CSV table of C-alpha atoms and ligand atoms in Angstrom, one decimal:
chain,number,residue,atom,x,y,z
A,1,UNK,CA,134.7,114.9,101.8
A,2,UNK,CA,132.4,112.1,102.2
A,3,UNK,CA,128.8,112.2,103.0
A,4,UNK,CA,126.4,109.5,104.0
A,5,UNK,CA,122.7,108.8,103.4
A,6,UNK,CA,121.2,106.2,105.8
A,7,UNK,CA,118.5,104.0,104.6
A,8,UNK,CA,119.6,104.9,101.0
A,9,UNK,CA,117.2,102.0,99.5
A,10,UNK,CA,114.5,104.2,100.7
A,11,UNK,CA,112.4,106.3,98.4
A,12,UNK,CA,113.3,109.5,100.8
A,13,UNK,CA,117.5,108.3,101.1
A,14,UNK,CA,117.7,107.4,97.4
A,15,UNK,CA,116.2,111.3,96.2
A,16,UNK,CA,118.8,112.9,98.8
A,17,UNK,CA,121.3,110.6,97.8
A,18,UNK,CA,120.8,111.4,93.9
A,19,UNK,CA,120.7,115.2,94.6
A,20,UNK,CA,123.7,114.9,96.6
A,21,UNK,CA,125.5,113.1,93.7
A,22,UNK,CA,124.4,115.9,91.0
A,23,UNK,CA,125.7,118.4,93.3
A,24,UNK,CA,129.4,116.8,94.9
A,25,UNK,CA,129.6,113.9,92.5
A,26,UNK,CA,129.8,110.2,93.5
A,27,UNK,CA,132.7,109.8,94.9
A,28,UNK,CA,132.0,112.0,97.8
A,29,UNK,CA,128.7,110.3,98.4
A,30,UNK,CA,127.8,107.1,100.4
A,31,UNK,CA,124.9,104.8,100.6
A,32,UNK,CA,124.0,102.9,104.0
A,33,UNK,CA,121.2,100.4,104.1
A,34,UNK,CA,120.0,97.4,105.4
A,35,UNK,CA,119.7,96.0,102.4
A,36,UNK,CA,122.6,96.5,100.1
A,37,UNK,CA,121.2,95.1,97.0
A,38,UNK,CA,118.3,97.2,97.0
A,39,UNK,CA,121.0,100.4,96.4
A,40,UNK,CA,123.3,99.5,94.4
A,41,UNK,CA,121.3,101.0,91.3
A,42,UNK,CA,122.3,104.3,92.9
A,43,UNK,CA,126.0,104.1,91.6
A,44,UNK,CA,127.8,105.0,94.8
A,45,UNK,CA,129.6,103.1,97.6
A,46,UNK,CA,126.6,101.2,99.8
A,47,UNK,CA,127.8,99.8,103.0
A,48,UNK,CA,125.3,98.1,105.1
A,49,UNK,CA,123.8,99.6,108.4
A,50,UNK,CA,120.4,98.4,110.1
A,51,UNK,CA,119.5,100.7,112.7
A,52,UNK,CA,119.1,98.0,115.3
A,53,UNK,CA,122.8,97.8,114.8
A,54,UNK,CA,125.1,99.8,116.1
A,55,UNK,CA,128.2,97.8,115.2
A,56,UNK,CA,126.9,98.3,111.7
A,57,UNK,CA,127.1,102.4,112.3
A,58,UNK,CA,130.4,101.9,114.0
A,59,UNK,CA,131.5,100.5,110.5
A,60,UNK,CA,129.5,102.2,108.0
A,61,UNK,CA,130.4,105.3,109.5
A,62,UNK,CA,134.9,104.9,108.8
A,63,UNK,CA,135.8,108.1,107.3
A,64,UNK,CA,132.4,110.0,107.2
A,65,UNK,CA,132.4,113.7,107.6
A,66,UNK,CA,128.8,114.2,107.7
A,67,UNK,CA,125.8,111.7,108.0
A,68,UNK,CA,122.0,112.4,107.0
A,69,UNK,CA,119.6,110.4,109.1
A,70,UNK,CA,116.5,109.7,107.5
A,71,UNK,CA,113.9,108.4,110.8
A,72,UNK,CA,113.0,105.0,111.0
A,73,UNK,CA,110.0,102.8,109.9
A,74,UNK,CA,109.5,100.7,113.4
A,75,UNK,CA,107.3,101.8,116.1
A,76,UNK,CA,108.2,105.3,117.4
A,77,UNK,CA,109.5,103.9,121.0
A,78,UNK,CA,111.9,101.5,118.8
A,79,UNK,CA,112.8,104.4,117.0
A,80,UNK,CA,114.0,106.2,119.3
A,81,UNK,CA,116.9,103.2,120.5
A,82,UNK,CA,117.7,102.8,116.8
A,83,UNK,CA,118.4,106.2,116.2
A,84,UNK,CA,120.6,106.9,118.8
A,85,UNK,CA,122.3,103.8,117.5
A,86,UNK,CA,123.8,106.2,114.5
A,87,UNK,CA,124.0,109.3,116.7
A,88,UNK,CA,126.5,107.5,119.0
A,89,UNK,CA,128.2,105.4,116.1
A,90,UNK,CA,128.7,109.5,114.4
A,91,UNK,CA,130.1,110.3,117.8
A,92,UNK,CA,132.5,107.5,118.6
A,93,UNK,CA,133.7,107.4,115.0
A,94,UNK,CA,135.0,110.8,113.8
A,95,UNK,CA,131.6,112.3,112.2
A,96,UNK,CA,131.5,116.3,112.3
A,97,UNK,CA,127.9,116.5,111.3
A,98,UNK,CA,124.4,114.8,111.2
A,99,UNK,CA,121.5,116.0,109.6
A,100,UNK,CA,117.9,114.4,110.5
A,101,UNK,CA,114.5,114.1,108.6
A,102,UNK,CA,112.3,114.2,111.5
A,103,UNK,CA,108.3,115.3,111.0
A,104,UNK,CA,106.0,118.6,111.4
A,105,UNK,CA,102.9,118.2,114.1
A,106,UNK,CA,101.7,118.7,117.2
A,107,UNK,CA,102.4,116.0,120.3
A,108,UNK,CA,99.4,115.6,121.4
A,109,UNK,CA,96.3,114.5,120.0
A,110,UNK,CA,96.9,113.7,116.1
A,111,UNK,CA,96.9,110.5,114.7
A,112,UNK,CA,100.5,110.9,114.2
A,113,UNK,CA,101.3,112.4,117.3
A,114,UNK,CA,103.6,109.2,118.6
A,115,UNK,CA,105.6,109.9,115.9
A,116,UNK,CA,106.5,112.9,116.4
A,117,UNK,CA,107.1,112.6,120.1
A,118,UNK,CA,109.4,109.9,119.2
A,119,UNK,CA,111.2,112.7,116.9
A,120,UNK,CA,111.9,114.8,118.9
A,121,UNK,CA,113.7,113.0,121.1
A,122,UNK,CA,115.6,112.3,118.3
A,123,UNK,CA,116.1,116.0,117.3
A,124,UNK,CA,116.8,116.5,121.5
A,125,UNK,CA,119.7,113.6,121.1
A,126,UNK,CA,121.1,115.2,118.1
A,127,UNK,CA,121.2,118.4,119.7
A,128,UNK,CA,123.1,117.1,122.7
A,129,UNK,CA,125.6,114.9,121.4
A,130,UNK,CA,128.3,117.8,120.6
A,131,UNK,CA,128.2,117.4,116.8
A,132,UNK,CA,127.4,120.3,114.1
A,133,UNK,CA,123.7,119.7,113.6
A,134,UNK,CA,120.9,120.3,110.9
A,135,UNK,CA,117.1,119.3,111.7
A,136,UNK,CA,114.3,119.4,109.1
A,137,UNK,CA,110.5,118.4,109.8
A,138,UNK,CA,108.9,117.4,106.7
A,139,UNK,CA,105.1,117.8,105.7
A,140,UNK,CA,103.5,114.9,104.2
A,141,UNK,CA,104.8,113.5,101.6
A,142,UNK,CA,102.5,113.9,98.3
A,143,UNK,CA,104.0,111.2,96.1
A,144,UNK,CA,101.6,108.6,98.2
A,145,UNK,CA,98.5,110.9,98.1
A,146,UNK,CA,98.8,110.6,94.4
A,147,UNK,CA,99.6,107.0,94.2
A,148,UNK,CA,96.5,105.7,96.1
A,149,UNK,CA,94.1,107.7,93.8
A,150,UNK,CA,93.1,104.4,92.4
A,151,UNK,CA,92.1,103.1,95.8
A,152,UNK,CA,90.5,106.4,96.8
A,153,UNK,CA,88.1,106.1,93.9
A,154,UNK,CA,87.9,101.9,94.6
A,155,UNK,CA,86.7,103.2,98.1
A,156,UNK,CA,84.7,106.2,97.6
A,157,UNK,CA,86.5,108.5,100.0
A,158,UNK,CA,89.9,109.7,101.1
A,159,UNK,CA,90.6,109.3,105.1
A,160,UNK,CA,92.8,112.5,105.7
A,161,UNK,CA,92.4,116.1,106.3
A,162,UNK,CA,88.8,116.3,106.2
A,163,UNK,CA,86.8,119.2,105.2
A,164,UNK,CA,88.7,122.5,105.8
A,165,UNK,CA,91.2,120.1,107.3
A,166,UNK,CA,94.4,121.1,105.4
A,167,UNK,CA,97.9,119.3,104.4
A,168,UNK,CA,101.0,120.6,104.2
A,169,UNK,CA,102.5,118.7,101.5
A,170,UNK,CA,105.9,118.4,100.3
A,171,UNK,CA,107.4,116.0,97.9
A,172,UNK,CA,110.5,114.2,98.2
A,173,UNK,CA,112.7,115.4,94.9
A,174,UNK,CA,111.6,118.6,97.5
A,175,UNK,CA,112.9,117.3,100.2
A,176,UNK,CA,116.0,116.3,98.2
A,177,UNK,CA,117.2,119.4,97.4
A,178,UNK,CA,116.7,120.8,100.8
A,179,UNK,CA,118.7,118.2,102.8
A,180,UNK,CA,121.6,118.5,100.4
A,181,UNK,CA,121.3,122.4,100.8
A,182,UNK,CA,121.3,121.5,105.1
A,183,UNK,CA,124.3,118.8,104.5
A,184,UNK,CA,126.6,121.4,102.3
A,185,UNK,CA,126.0,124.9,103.8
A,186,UNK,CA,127.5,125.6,106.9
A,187,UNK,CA,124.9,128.1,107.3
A,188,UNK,CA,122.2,125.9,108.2
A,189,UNK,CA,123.4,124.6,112.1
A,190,UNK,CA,121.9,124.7,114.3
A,191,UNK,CA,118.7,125.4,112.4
A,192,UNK,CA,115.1,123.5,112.2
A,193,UNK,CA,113.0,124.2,109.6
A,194,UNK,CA,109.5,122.6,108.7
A,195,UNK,CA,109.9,122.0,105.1
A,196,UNK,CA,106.4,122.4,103.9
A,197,UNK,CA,104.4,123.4,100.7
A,198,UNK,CA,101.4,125.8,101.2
A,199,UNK,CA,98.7,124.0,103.1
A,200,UNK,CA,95.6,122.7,100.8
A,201,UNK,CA,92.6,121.0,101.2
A,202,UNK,CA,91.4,117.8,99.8
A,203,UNK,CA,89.5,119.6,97.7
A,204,UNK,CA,91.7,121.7,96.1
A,205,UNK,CA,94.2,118.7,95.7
A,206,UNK,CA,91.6,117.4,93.6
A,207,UNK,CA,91.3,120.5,91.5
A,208,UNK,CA,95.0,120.5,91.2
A,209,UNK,CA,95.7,117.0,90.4
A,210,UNK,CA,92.6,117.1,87.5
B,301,LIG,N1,106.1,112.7,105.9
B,301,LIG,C1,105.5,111.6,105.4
B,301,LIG,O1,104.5,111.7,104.7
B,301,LIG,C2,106.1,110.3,105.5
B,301,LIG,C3,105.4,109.2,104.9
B,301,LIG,C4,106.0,107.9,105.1
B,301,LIG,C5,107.2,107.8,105.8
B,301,LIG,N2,107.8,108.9,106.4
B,301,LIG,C6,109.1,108.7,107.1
B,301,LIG,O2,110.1,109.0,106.2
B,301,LIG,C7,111.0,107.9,106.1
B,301,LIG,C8,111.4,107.6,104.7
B,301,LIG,O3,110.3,107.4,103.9
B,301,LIG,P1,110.4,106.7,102.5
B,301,LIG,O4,109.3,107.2,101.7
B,301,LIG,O5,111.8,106.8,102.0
B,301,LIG,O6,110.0,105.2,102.9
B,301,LIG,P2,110.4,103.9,102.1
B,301,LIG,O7,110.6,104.1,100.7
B,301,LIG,O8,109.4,102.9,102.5
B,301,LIG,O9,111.8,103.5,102.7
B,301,LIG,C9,111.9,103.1,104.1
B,301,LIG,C10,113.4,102.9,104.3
B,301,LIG,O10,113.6,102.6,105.7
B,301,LIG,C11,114.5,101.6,105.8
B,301,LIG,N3,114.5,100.9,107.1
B,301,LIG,C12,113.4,100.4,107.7
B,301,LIG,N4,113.8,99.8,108.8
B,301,LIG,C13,115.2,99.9,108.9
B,301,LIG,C14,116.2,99.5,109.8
B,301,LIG,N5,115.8,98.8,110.9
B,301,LIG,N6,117.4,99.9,109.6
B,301,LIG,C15,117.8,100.6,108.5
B,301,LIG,N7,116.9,101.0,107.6
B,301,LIG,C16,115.6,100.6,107.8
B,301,LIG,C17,114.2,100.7,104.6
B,301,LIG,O11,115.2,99.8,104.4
B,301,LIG,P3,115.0,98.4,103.6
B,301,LIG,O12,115.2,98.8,102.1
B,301,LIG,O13,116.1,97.5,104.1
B,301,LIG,O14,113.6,97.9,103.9
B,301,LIG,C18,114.0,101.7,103.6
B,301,LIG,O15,115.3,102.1,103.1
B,301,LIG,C19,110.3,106.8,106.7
B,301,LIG,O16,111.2,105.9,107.3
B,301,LIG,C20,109.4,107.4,107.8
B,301,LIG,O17,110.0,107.7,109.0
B,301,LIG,C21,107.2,110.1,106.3
């Protein structure tokens, strides 16, 4: 069995990639970037792949049972041309399964609405293309929250759910374990979950973090 991670040099592909290791062992795992020599730390084959590519895909992707794509940094309209890149590549080139880290939200009128249009028409393409298929919509990601502390204090404010405005955060070791579970079990295909903590304030992420 052998199980890819795209953008593996990513902080999000490098967790999954790591829990997928603990949990299969190396062998079975494989890294795909666009920059190699950002993964190799990770201890596992790395073959490159930039999502503008799909010749890339169509190479990375040689002997792959099951791919987890992790969604794109460009501007969602790119996205959604880059991502189909892999879908097809997994089509054309053997892959039974592809497991995506799309986003939680509404469409319309949130700041990260665009995004998550753009996602799911990834999730629709994924659904389509005759592949077994896994989707999860991650909440914020609370690593960053933490990290900017400094410049939230430089600043005096935070710019994000304001007031009673709440987050559902999740963290990535989180979301680690959960895409490995989505990859391994048969039992998740076909499924979407929002993979979310229990919603907080800024306030109380405050309390918790002092
Ligand atoms: N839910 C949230 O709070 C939240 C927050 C931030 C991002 N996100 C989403 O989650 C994804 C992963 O986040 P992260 O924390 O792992 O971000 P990250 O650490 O900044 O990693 C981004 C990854 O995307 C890769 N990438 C960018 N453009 C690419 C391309 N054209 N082809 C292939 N790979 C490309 C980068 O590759 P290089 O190493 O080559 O640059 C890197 O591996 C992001 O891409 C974004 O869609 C979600």
């Amino acid at each position: 069995m052998k199980i890819a991670v795209t953008s593996v040099s990513g902080k999000l592909g490098s967790a999954i990639a790591k829990q997928m290791v603990k949990e299969i062992g190396k062998d079975h795992v494989l890294g795909i970037t666009r920059t190699p020599e950002k993964a190799n730390h990770l201890g596992v084959e790395i073959r490159q792949g930039d999502y503008n590519s799909r010749e890339d895909f169509d190479q990375a992707l040689q002997g792959v049972d099951a791919v987890l794509l992790v969604s794109g940094m460009d501007e969602p309209q790119k996205r959604i041309r880059q991502h189909r890149n892999v879908i097809d590549a997994a089509k054309q080139n053997g892959v039974k399964k592809i497991v995506y880290t799309s986003i939680v939200g509404d469409e319309e009128n949130t700041a990260f609405s665009p995004i998550v249009k753009s996602n799911r028409q990834t999730e629709k393409d994924i659904q389509v293309s005759g592949l077994d298929w896994a989707i999860g919509r991650n909440g914020i990601y609370i690593e960053p929250d933490l990290e900017y502390i400094d410049n939230y204090v430089k600043d005096g404010e935070i710019r994000n759910c304001a007031a009673d405005g709440r987050c559902a955060y999740t963290s990535r070791s989180e979301l680690g374990d959960a895409y490995t579970q989505m990859l391994l079990g048969d039992k998740h295909t076909g499924q979407i979950y929002n993979l979310v903590g229990g919603a907080i304030t800024q306030a109380e992420l405050a309390g918790i973090i002092q």
